[in-house]
Short mmCIF file of C-alpha atoms and ligand atoms in Angstrom, two decimals:
data_model
loop_
_atom_site.label_atom_id
_atom_site.label_comp_id
_atom_site.label_asym_id
_atom_site.label_seq_id
_atom_site.Cartn_x
_atom_site.Cartn_y
_atom_site.Cartn_z
CA MET A 28 66.94 49.89 -67.80
CA ASN A 29 66.62 48.23 -71.17
CA ARG A 30 62.89 47.66 -71.58
CA GLU A 31 63.39 44.93 -74.18
CA LYS A 32 65.26 42.76 -71.72
CA THR A 33 62.96 43.13 -68.75
CA HIS A 34 59.71 42.16 -70.42
CA TRP A 35 58.26 39.14 -72.08
CA ASN A 36 60.12 38.16 -75.19
CA PHE A 37 58.01 35.48 -76.81
CA ASP A 38 58.59 33.24 -79.75
CA ASN A 39 56.06 30.61 -80.84
CA SER A 40 58.14 28.01 -82.62
CA TYR A 41 55.75 25.16 -81.68
CA GLN A 42 53.21 26.71 -84.02
CA VAL A 43 55.23 25.93 -87.13
CA LEU A 44 54.26 22.32 -86.46
CA PRO A 45 51.21 20.73 -88.12
CA LYS A 46 47.95 22.19 -86.79
CA ILE A 47 46.77 18.84 -85.49
CA LEU A 48 49.27 19.20 -82.63
CA PHE A 49 47.59 22.19 -80.97
CA LYS A 50 44.57 24.47 -80.84
CA ASN A 51 44.69 28.22 -80.55
CA GLN A 52 43.16 29.02 -77.21
CA THR A 53 43.16 32.15 -75.09
CA PRO A 54 42.93 31.85 -71.31
CA THR A 55 39.55 32.65 -69.75
CA PRO A 56 39.72 35.96 -67.85
CA VAL A 57 39.14 35.89 -64.10
CA LYS A 58 37.49 38.24 -61.64
CA SER A 59 40.08 39.57 -59.27
CA PRO A 60 43.64 38.34 -59.53
CA GLU A 61 45.94 38.53 -56.55
CA LEU A 62 49.61 37.58 -56.59
CA ILE A 63 50.35 35.00 -53.90
CA VAL A 64 53.94 34.01 -54.63
CA MET A 65 56.53 34.80 -57.27
CA ASN A 66 59.95 33.36 -57.96
CA GLY A 67 62.28 36.34 -58.21
CA SER A 68 65.46 34.48 -59.07
CA LEU A 69 63.75 32.46 -61.78
CA ALA A 70 62.23 35.66 -63.18
CA GLU A 71 65.70 37.13 -63.45
CA THR A 72 67.15 34.14 -65.26
CA LEU A 73 64.28 34.44 -67.70
CA GLY A 74 65.24 38.06 -68.32
CA LEU A 75 62.12 39.44 -66.65
CA SER A 76 61.87 42.41 -64.34
CA VAL A 77 60.49 41.42 -60.94
CA GLU A 78 59.08 44.87 -60.49
CA HIS A 79 57.18 44.65 -63.74
CA LEU A 80 55.84 41.17 -62.97
CA GLN A 81 54.45 42.45 -59.67
CA SER A 82 52.64 45.34 -61.34
CA GLU A 83 48.97 45.11 -62.27
CA GLU A 84 49.92 44.38 -65.85
CA GLY A 85 52.36 41.68 -64.78
CA ILE A 86 49.80 39.95 -62.57
CA ASN A 87 47.15 40.15 -65.28
CA VAL A 88 49.47 38.19 -67.55
CA PHE A 89 50.01 35.49 -64.89
CA VAL A 90 46.30 34.94 -64.63
CA GLY A 91 45.43 35.15 -68.32
CA ASN A 92 43.56 38.49 -68.20
CA GLN A 93 46.08 40.08 -70.50
CA ILE A 94 48.08 38.53 -73.32
CA PRO A 95 51.62 39.87 -73.58
CA GLU A 96 53.01 41.12 -76.85
CA ASN A 97 53.97 38.34 -79.27
CA SER A 98 52.27 35.64 -77.23
CA VAL A 99 49.95 33.43 -79.31
CA PRO A 100 48.37 31.15 -76.71
CA ILE A 101 47.66 27.51 -77.55
CA ALA A 102 46.50 24.33 -75.88
CA GLN A 103 48.73 21.41 -76.82
CA ALA A 104 47.30 18.11 -77.98
CA TYR A 105 48.61 14.89 -76.47
CA ALA A 106 47.50 11.42 -75.55
CA GLY A 107 48.71 9.11 -72.84
CA HIS A 108 48.52 5.85 -70.99
CA GLN A 109 46.90 6.59 -67.64
CA PHE A 110 47.45 3.69 -65.26
CA GLY A 111 48.03 1.58 -68.35
CA HIS A 112 44.94 2.72 -70.30
CA PHE A 113 45.38 4.72 -73.48
CA ALA A 114 43.36 7.93 -73.84
CA MET A 115 43.22 11.18 -75.78
CA LEU A 116 44.09 14.01 -73.34
CA GLY A 117 45.64 17.38 -74.22
CA ASP A 118 45.91 20.58 -72.19
CA GLY A 119 42.50 20.58 -70.55
CA ARG A 120 43.27 23.32 -68.10
CA ALA A 121 46.42 24.95 -69.35
CA VAL A 122 47.59 27.18 -72.16
CA LEU A 123 51.05 27.76 -73.48
CA LEU A 124 51.64 31.50 -73.78
CA GLY A 125 54.71 30.90 -75.90
CA GLU A 126 58.43 30.39 -75.51
CA GLN A 127 60.35 32.99 -73.57
CA ILE A 128 63.72 33.68 -75.15
CA THR A 129 66.09 34.63 -72.35
CA PRO A 130 68.91 37.19 -72.57
CA ASP A 131 71.37 34.29 -72.93
CA ASN A 132 69.26 32.91 -75.77
CA ARG A 133 67.63 29.97 -74.04
CA ARG A 134 64.08 28.96 -74.83
CA TYR A 135 61.53 28.16 -72.10
CA ASP A 136 57.85 27.31 -72.38
CA ILE A 137 55.66 29.59 -70.30
CA GLN A 138 52.44 27.82 -69.41
CA LEU A 139 49.46 28.96 -67.39
CA LYS A 140 47.97 26.03 -65.49
CA GLY A 141 44.37 26.48 -64.33
CA SER A 142 43.59 29.07 -66.99
CA GLY A 143 40.14 27.87 -68.06
CA ARG A 144 38.50 25.42 -70.40
CA THR A 145 40.01 24.34 -73.72
CA PRO A 146 38.87 21.98 -76.50
CA PHE A 147 40.63 19.23 -74.49
CA SER A 148 38.83 19.83 -71.20
CA ARG A 149 36.37 16.94 -71.58
CA GLY A 150 34.20 17.12 -68.44
CA GLY A 151 36.62 19.33 -66.49
CA ASP A 152 36.24 22.97 -65.55
CA GLY A 153 39.71 23.97 -66.75
CA ARG A 154 40.54 25.37 -63.36
CA ALA A 155 42.92 24.63 -60.51
CA ALA A 156 42.72 25.21 -56.77
CA LEU A 157 45.19 27.26 -54.76
CA GLY A 158 46.42 24.43 -52.51
CA PRO A 159 47.54 22.06 -55.29
CA MET A 160 49.16 24.90 -57.26
CA LEU A 161 51.17 25.99 -54.22
CA ARG A 162 52.05 22.36 -53.63
CA GLU A 163 53.43 22.10 -57.18
CA TYR A 164 55.34 25.32 -56.55
CA ILE A 165 56.97 23.97 -53.37
CA ILE A 166 57.85 20.52 -54.66
CA SER A 167 59.08 21.59 -58.09
CA GLU A 168 61.30 24.27 -56.58
CA ALA A 169 62.55 21.75 -54.00
CA MET A 170 63.43 19.37 -56.85
CA HIS A 171 65.33 22.15 -58.55
CA GLY A 172 67.18 22.84 -55.31
CA LEU A 173 68.08 19.14 -55.13
CA GLY A 174 69.63 19.38 -58.59
CA ILE A 175 66.98 17.25 -60.29
CA PRO A 176 65.79 18.30 -63.76
CA THR A 177 62.29 19.68 -63.42
CA THR A 178 59.75 22.16 -64.66
CA ARG A 179 59.88 25.30 -62.54
CA SER A 180 57.27 27.50 -60.90
CA LEU A 181 57.31 31.22 -61.61
CA ALA A 182 54.16 32.44 -59.87
CA VAL A 183 50.84 31.54 -58.33
CA VAL A 184 47.98 34.03 -58.62
CA THR A 185 44.53 33.53 -57.13
CA THR A 186 41.59 34.21 -59.41
CA GLY A 187 39.04 35.53 -56.93
CA GLU A 188 36.74 32.76 -58.19
CA PRO A 189 35.78 29.54 -56.43
CA VAL A 190 36.49 26.10 -57.83
CA TYR A 191 34.14 23.29 -57.00
CA ARG A 192 35.77 20.05 -55.90
CA GLU A 193 34.66 17.96 -52.95
CA THR A 194 34.51 21.30 -51.19
CA ILE A 195 34.60 24.87 -52.51
CA LEU A 196 38.19 26.04 -52.87
CA PRO A 197 39.90 29.25 -53.96
CA GLY A 198 40.89 29.14 -57.64
CA ALA A 199 44.45 29.87 -58.76
CA VAL A 200 46.70 29.84 -61.80
CA LEU A 201 50.27 28.55 -61.71
CA THR A 202 52.79 29.87 -64.21
CA ARG A 203 54.93 26.91 -65.11
CA VAL A 204 58.28 27.13 -66.86
CA ALA A 205 59.67 24.16 -68.77
CA SER A 206 62.35 23.50 -71.33
CA SER A 207 59.31 22.21 -73.23
CA HIS A 208 56.02 20.46 -72.57
CA ILE A 209 56.61 17.77 -75.19
CA ARG A 210 55.67 14.48 -73.61
CA VAL A 211 55.88 10.79 -74.46
CA GLY A 212 52.12 11.26 -74.86
CA THR A 213 52.66 13.97 -77.49
CA PHE A 214 54.42 11.36 -79.65
CA GLN A 215 51.73 8.80 -78.92
CA TYR A 216 49.16 11.33 -80.09
CA ALA A 217 51.10 12.07 -83.28
CA ALA A 218 51.58 8.36 -84.00
CA ASN A 219 47.90 7.56 -83.43
CA TRP A 220 46.08 10.52 -84.89
CA GLY A 221 48.64 12.10 -87.20
CA SER A 222 50.30 10.98 -90.41
CA ARG A 223 53.88 9.78 -90.65
CA ASP A 224 54.71 13.34 -91.70
CA VAL A 225 53.25 14.77 -88.51
CA LEU A 226 55.28 12.32 -86.45
CA GLN A 227 58.46 13.13 -88.34
CA ASN A 228 57.85 16.87 -88.00
CA LEU A 229 57.38 16.51 -84.27
CA ALA A 230 60.50 14.36 -83.95
CA ASP A 231 62.61 16.80 -86.00
CA TYR A 232 61.32 19.72 -83.96
CA THR A 233 62.05 17.96 -80.66
CA ILE A 234 65.53 16.92 -81.76
CA ASP A 235 66.27 20.48 -82.83
CA ARG A 236 65.02 21.83 -79.52
CA HIS A 237 66.44 19.30 -77.06
CA TYR A 238 69.09 17.28 -78.83
CA PRO A 239 70.61 19.56 -81.49
CA GLU A 240 73.99 17.84 -81.25
CA PHE A 241 72.97 14.95 -83.49
CA GLU A 242 70.51 16.72 -85.74
CA ASN A 243 72.40 15.86 -88.90
CA GLN A 244 73.12 12.23 -88.19
CA ASP A 245 71.77 9.64 -90.63
CA ASN A 246 70.15 7.51 -87.96
CA ARG A 247 68.98 10.45 -85.88
CA TYR A 248 65.66 8.97 -84.78
CA LEU A 249 67.44 6.00 -83.32
CA THR A 250 69.89 8.31 -81.54
CA PHE A 251 66.90 10.35 -80.37
CA LEU A 252 65.27 7.29 -78.83
CA ARG A 253 68.56 6.33 -77.21
CA ARG A 254 69.07 9.77 -75.70
CA VAL A 255 65.54 9.99 -74.33
CA ILE A 256 66.02 6.59 -72.71
CA GLU A 257 69.30 7.78 -71.26
CA ARG A 258 67.84 11.02 -69.85
CA GLN A 259 64.85 9.30 -68.33
CA ALA A 260 67.03 6.58 -66.79
CA LYS A 261 69.16 9.31 -65.26
CA LEU A 262 66.14 11.29 -64.07
CA ILE A 263 64.44 8.33 -62.41
CA SER A 264 67.71 7.31 -60.74
CA LYS A 265 67.82 10.80 -59.22
CA TRP A 266 64.27 10.39 -57.93
CA GLN A 267 65.20 7.09 -56.31
CA LEU A 268 68.32 8.58 -54.74
CA VAL A 269 66.34 11.24 -52.86
CA GLY A 270 63.20 9.18 -52.19
CA PHE A 271 60.89 11.12 -54.50
CA ILE A 272 57.68 9.39 -55.53
CA HIS A 273 56.07 10.94 -58.59
CA GLY A 274 52.77 9.23 -57.96
CA VAL A 275 51.28 9.41 -61.45
CA MET A 276 53.86 8.30 -64.00
CA ASN A 277 51.39 8.18 -66.87
CA THR A 278 53.00 8.57 -70.28
CA ASP A 279 51.48 12.04 -70.62
CA ASN A 280 53.40 13.00 -67.50
CA MET A 281 56.80 11.97 -68.87
CA THR A 282 58.73 14.59 -70.80
CA VAL A 283 61.02 13.98 -73.73
CA SER A 284 63.43 16.61 -72.37
CA GLY A 285 64.07 14.55 -69.23
CA GLU A 286 62.50 17.04 -66.81
CA THR A 287 60.18 15.96 -64.02
CA ILE A 288 56.68 17.22 -64.81
CA ASP A 289 53.19 17.28 -63.30
CA TYR A 290 53.34 17.52 -59.56
CA GLY A 291 50.01 16.06 -58.57
CA PRO A 292 50.02 13.33 -55.96
CA CYS A 293 53.83 13.24 -55.65
CA ALA A 294 55.52 13.12 -52.24
CA PHE A 295 58.81 12.23 -50.58
CA MET A 296 59.23 9.01 -48.67
CA ASP A 297 60.11 9.17 -44.97
CA GLN A 298 60.72 5.56 -43.87
CA TYR A 299 62.51 3.50 -46.46
CA ASP A 300 60.09 1.06 -48.01
CA PRO A 301 59.97 0.23 -51.73
CA ALA A 302 56.21 -0.34 -51.47
CA THR A 303 55.55 3.26 -50.44
CA VAL A 304 52.56 4.82 -52.23
CA PHE A 305 50.92 8.10 -51.25
CA SER A 306 48.43 8.64 -54.04
CA SER A 307 44.84 7.88 -53.08
CA ILE A 308 44.02 6.67 -56.59
CA ASP A 309 47.02 4.33 -56.95
CA ARG A 310 45.29 1.45 -55.24
CA GLU A 311 47.45 -1.27 -56.74
CA GLY A 312 50.73 0.48 -56.14
CA ARG A 313 51.54 0.71 -59.85
CA TYR A 314 53.54 3.87 -59.16
CA ALA A 315 55.06 2.82 -55.81
CA TYR A 316 58.58 4.03 -55.04
CA GLY A 317 60.17 0.68 -55.88
CA ASN A 318 58.25 0.38 -59.16
CA GLN A 319 59.32 3.70 -60.63
CA PRO A 320 62.38 2.37 -62.50
CA SER A 321 60.37 -0.35 -64.24
CA ILE A 322 57.49 1.99 -64.99
CA GLY A 323 60.12 4.18 -66.65
CA ALA A 324 60.95 1.25 -68.93
CA TRP A 325 57.29 0.60 -69.64
CA ASN A 326 56.68 4.24 -70.59
CA LEU A 327 59.79 4.34 -72.77
CA ALA A 328 58.57 1.22 -74.56
CA ARG A 329 55.40 3.19 -75.41
CA PHE A 330 57.63 6.00 -76.67
CA ALA A 331 59.64 3.59 -78.82
CA GLU A 332 56.38 2.18 -80.20
CA ALA A 333 55.29 5.65 -81.24
CA LEU A 334 58.61 6.17 -83.03
CA LEU A 335 58.51 2.86 -84.93
CA PRO A 336 57.65 4.36 -88.35
CA LEU A 337 60.76 6.52 -88.11
CA LEU A 338 63.10 3.77 -86.98
CA ASN A 339 62.75 1.62 -90.06
CA GLU A 340 60.40 1.26 -93.03
CA ASN A 341 60.09 -2.40 -92.29
CA GLN A 342 57.97 -2.72 -89.18
CA GLU A 343 59.53 -5.95 -87.96
CA LYS A 344 62.96 -4.47 -88.29
CA ALA A 345 61.78 -1.33 -86.48
CA ILE A 346 60.42 -3.40 -83.59
CA GLU A 347 63.69 -5.27 -83.34
CA ILE A 348 65.61 -1.98 -83.16
CA ALA A 349 63.25 -0.54 -80.55
CA GLU A 350 63.42 -3.64 -78.39
CA GLY A 351 67.19 -3.56 -78.51
CA GLU A 352 67.21 -0.01 -77.20
CA ILE A 353 64.65 -0.58 -74.47
CA ALA A 354 66.65 -3.61 -73.32
CA GLN A 355 69.52 -1.22 -72.53
CA TYR A 356 67.43 0.86 -70.17
CA PHE A 357 67.93 -1.14 -66.99
CA THR A 358 71.69 -1.31 -67.48
CA ILE A 359 71.83 2.45 -67.96
CA TYR A 360 69.47 3.09 -65.07
CA ASN A 361 71.45 0.81 -62.78
CA GLN A 362 74.73 2.48 -63.66
CA TYR A 363 73.33 5.89 -62.72
CA TRP A 364 71.69 4.59 -59.59
CA LEU A 365 74.76 2.73 -58.36
CA ALA A 366 77.02 5.68 -59.09
CA GLY A 367 74.61 7.84 -57.09
CA MET A 368 74.49 5.39 -54.21
CA ARG A 369 78.28 5.15 -54.12
CA ALA A 370 78.38 8.95 -53.90
CA LYS A 371 75.84 8.92 -51.06
CA LEU A 372 78.11 6.54 -49.17
CA GLY A 373 81.27 8.48 -49.99
CA ILE A 374 82.65 5.70 -52.18
CA MET A 375 84.92 7.21 -54.80
CA ASN A 376 86.06 4.21 -56.81
CA GLU A 377 84.42 0.97 -57.88
CA GLU A 378 84.52 -2.47 -56.37
CA PRO A 379 82.38 -5.40 -57.48
CA ASP A 380 80.75 -5.80 -54.05
CA ASP A 381 79.51 -2.19 -53.84
CA GLU A 382 76.04 -3.02 -55.06
CA ALA A 383 75.64 -5.70 -52.39
CA LEU A 384 76.87 -3.25 -49.74
CA VAL A 385 74.19 -0.76 -50.80
CA ASN A 386 71.44 -3.34 -51.03
CA ASP A 387 72.27 -4.78 -47.63
CA LEU A 388 71.97 -1.31 -46.11
CA LEU A 389 68.62 -0.74 -47.82
CA GLN A 390 67.36 -4.05 -46.52
CA LEU A 391 68.28 -3.10 -42.97
CA MET A 392 66.66 0.30 -43.40
CA GLN A 393 63.48 -1.38 -44.54
CA GLU A 394 63.53 -3.87 -41.69
CA TYR A 395 64.06 -1.22 -39.01
CA LYS A 396 61.86 1.42 -40.67
CA SER A 397 64.70 3.88 -40.95
CA ASP A 398 64.06 7.34 -42.28
CA TYR A 399 65.62 7.43 -45.74
CA THR A 400 66.91 11.01 -45.72
CA ASN A 401 67.94 11.13 -42.08
CA THR A 402 69.91 7.89 -42.28
CA PHE A 403 72.15 9.28 -45.00
CA ARG A 404 72.23 12.64 -43.23
CA SER A 405 73.54 10.90 -40.10
CA PHE A 406 76.24 9.20 -42.14
CA THR A 407 77.18 12.54 -43.67
CA LEU A 408 77.41 14.20 -40.26
CA ASP A 409 79.34 11.17 -39.01
CA LYS A 410 76.93 10.90 -36.07
CA LEU A 411 74.88 7.77 -35.68
CA GLU A 412 71.86 9.21 -33.92
CA GLY A 413 68.12 9.01 -34.20
CA GLU A 414 67.50 5.67 -35.94
CA LYS A 415 66.57 2.46 -34.14
CA MET A 416 68.67 0.58 -36.68
CA PHE A 417 71.90 2.15 -35.45
CA SER A 418 71.92 0.13 -32.22
CA LYS A 419 71.36 -3.23 -33.93
CA GLU A 420 74.13 -5.79 -34.24
CA GLU A 421 73.37 -6.44 -37.90
CA PHE A 422 73.75 -2.78 -38.61
CA LYS A 423 77.03 -2.56 -36.69
CA LYS A 424 78.38 -5.36 -38.85
CA TRP A 425 77.27 -3.58 -41.96
CA TYR A 426 78.81 -0.33 -40.71
CA LYS A 427 82.13 -2.02 -40.15
CA ARG A 428 82.01 -3.38 -43.69
CA TRP A 429 81.31 0.11 -45.01
CA GLN A 430 84.16 1.65 -43.01
CA GLU A 431 86.53 -1.02 -44.29
CA ARG A 432 85.35 -0.29 -47.79
CA LEU A 433 86.13 3.41 -47.29
CA SER A 434 89.56 2.58 -45.93
CA ARG A 435 90.40 0.85 -49.22
CA GLN A 436 90.28 4.15 -51.11
CA LYS A 437 92.89 6.87 -50.89
CA GLU A 438 90.67 9.86 -50.05
CA PRO A 439 90.93 11.03 -46.43
CA LYS A 440 87.81 10.98 -44.26
CA GLU A 441 87.36 14.76 -44.35
CA GLU A 442 87.19 14.72 -48.10
CA VAL A 443 84.77 11.80 -48.11
CA LEU A 444 82.40 13.55 -45.70
CA LYS A 445 82.59 16.75 -47.71
CA SER A 446 81.67 14.91 -50.87
CA MET A 447 78.80 13.15 -49.09
CA ARG A 448 77.32 16.54 -48.25
CA ASN A 449 76.86 17.21 -51.93
CA HIS A 450 74.98 13.98 -52.45
CA ASN A 451 72.83 13.62 -49.35
CA PRO A 452 70.31 16.39 -48.82
CA ALA A 453 70.01 17.58 -45.23
CA ILE A 454 66.36 18.30 -45.92
CA ILE A 455 63.57 17.34 -48.26
CA PRO A 456 60.02 18.70 -48.41
CA ARG A 457 58.51 16.35 -45.86
CA ASN A 458 54.80 15.79 -46.19
CA HIS A 459 53.79 17.16 -42.81
CA GLN A 460 55.86 20.30 -43.38
CA VAL A 461 54.42 20.80 -46.84
CA GLU A 462 50.95 20.49 -45.33
CA GLU A 463 51.81 22.97 -42.61
CA ALA A 464 53.02 25.54 -45.15
CA LEU A 465 49.95 24.99 -47.35
CA ASN A 466 47.61 25.19 -44.44
CA ALA A 467 48.99 28.55 -43.31
CA ALA A 468 48.86 29.86 -46.88
CA VAL A 469 45.43 28.61 -47.90
CA GLU A 470 43.51 28.70 -44.63
CA LYS A 471 45.07 31.75 -43.02
CA GLY A 472 46.48 33.69 -45.94
CA ASP A 473 49.86 33.52 -44.21
CA MET A 474 52.69 32.98 -46.70
CA SER A 475 55.50 33.29 -44.17
CA VAL A 476 55.70 29.56 -43.37
CA MET A 477 55.94 28.64 -47.04
CA ASN A 478 58.46 31.37 -47.84
CA VAL A 479 60.85 30.34 -45.06
CA PHE A 480 60.45 26.71 -46.14
CA LEU A 481 61.19 27.59 -49.77
CA ASP A 482 64.38 29.37 -48.74
CA ALA A 483 65.57 26.28 -46.90
CA LEU A 484 64.59 23.96 -49.76
CA ALA A 485 66.55 26.05 -52.24
CA LYS A 486 69.80 24.90 -50.57
CA PRO A 487 69.18 21.37 -49.34
CA TYR A 488 72.87 20.46 -49.28
CA SER A 489 74.00 23.33 -47.11
CA TYR A 490 73.54 21.67 -43.70
CA THR A 491 72.77 24.91 -41.83
CA LYS A 492 71.52 25.21 -38.28
CA GLU A 493 68.24 26.77 -39.48
CA GLN A 494 67.50 23.66 -41.51
CA GLU A 495 67.52 21.35 -38.52
CA LYS A 496 63.85 21.80 -37.73
CA TYR A 497 62.99 20.38 -41.15
CA CYS A 498 64.65 17.07 -40.28
CA GLN A 499 61.96 16.31 -37.77
CA LEU A 500 59.67 13.45 -38.58
CA PRO A 501 55.91 13.67 -38.35
CA THR A 502 54.30 12.54 -35.12
CA PRO A 503 53.26 8.92 -35.65
CA SER A 504 49.70 8.59 -36.87
CA ASN A 505 47.36 5.74 -37.66
CA GLN A 506 46.30 7.51 -40.81
CA PRO A 507 48.90 7.04 -43.55
CA TYR A 508 49.65 10.22 -45.48
CA GLN A 509 47.59 10.42 -48.65
CA THR A 510 47.89 12.66 -51.69
CA PHE A 511 45.30 13.48 -54.30
CA CYS A 512 45.54 14.29 -57.99
CA GLY A 513 46.00 18.02 -58.24
CA THR A 514 42.69 18.83 -59.87
P1 LIG B 621 46.90 15.35 -64.88
O1 LIG B 621 46.31 14.35 -63.94
O2 LIG B 621 47.09 16.70 -64.25
O3 LIG B 621 48.15 14.86 -65.53
O4 LIG B 621 45.83 15.57 -66.01
C1 LIG B 621 45.39 14.58 -66.90
C2 LIG B 621 44.50 15.18 -67.94
O5 LIG B 621 43.33 15.72 -67.35
C3 LIG B 621 45.12 16.33 -68.73
O6 LIG B 621 44.63 16.25 -70.03
C4 LIG B 621 44.58 17.55 -68.02
O7 LIG B 621 44.58 18.68 -68.84
C5 LIG B 621 43.17 17.09 -67.67
N1 LIG B 621 42.61 17.81 -66.52
C6 LIG B 621 42.97 17.68 -65.22
N2 LIG B 621 42.23 18.49 -64.45
C7 LIG B 621 41.38 19.16 -65.26
C8 LIG B 621 40.35 20.14 -65.07
N3 LIG B 621 40.07 20.62 -63.87
N4 LIG B 621 39.72 20.60 -66.16
C9 LIG B 621 40.01 20.12 -67.38
N5 LIG B 621 40.93 19.21 -67.63
C10 LIG B 621 41.62 18.73 -66.59
MG1 LIG B 622 49.42 15.64 -66.71
#
């Protein structure tokens, strides 16, 4: 085997940027690392040998006890609006080991999350608990399976050390893989605490890394803003289409690459209701399911603000340009969302009334508390079973309208149903199932529940028999499901 290709192959291009954007920081060693879960297929795409990663040396790297060759670990500086309030943040419990260059020449950030204190830790201990790190692992990999851009999870290793939260919990480090960790908040930081040069350097670097196709354009910062808006509009439309609620859409948790990042209090919606909130700290529903598209616009407006000095020398002119771009967001978002909804309903062409058809369905689903995923799954299986709504007259009328709509396109029913399978997941990581997997893993040290679940979540559109158990809803409870920030 070629040793070069099966081991870490780090570059540290972020460190050519002005020093204000990061601090050199090694992870804090831990007592007794133990590998809990590792993502073999992701390891292979990164050009890493699974066997090597599972060795003592491999595990020591995952937990920060050993620094691989050519890794120069840093903590990245960033700011962010948290629930609307601006603050200086930065990697308070994470370090970037470097950028892994894969055999096919792609570049991925490799970050250890929960690796100890950094200059940005403020009051925090720099650590993470096993449960939340496994939760991020499950949900991020499920998102990847769903075809939604996201950071990935390579491994979770326990530290053998306790972390002190409301209770004492086992500590763990998650190895996170991302096309980069550059956030809207990174630009806000550069705009607030750096010079114009710092901001321009960061923008040029980000364009080179994520948007190289227009690097040499005259108005490249404007194109940059436009493309970030476009990618975020697309990303958030994908969240809405599968019922994903991020839970903490602060500007530091929004990437410039268009990947979903920071799986803290996120969760999938069961019953369709735009007001759905799971996060215990989101008391006003700022980040409710139905608010996500407009929060996207709000965050992108903060991004545009940070870019103002690069958009035009004249500030008023720059503001005018930025506002013009942000104004496009909802149109772009709505196009993606409607195209996605048409696909979910097997609609292959466009008619002006399609949006009303979709909205009328959603209204019925809300009224009759229909399960979001299972409703579309029923449509895809062409079996109207399991939802109270299906027996209602109003729904029958709607259904007839939908069938008539389908009959006005040329594709035969078989083809329509086949296409719907690719757009309606048979399964999502339902909260009670996630809890069950985490409970077995954390309380009993039994990884089998999570591993079987992960296998199913990797192919959510495959509609296999084995997946059927994951379509079951939780037993009704008076206690609404609540999530907590993954600290
Ligand atoms: P998050 O809620 O995970 O997006 O984190 C928001 C900010 O708090 C980031 O700057 C984190 O690095 C920091 N943070 C979260 N938990 C901890 C912790 N246990 N120790 C230090 N910093 C933390
Ligand atoms: Mg964060």
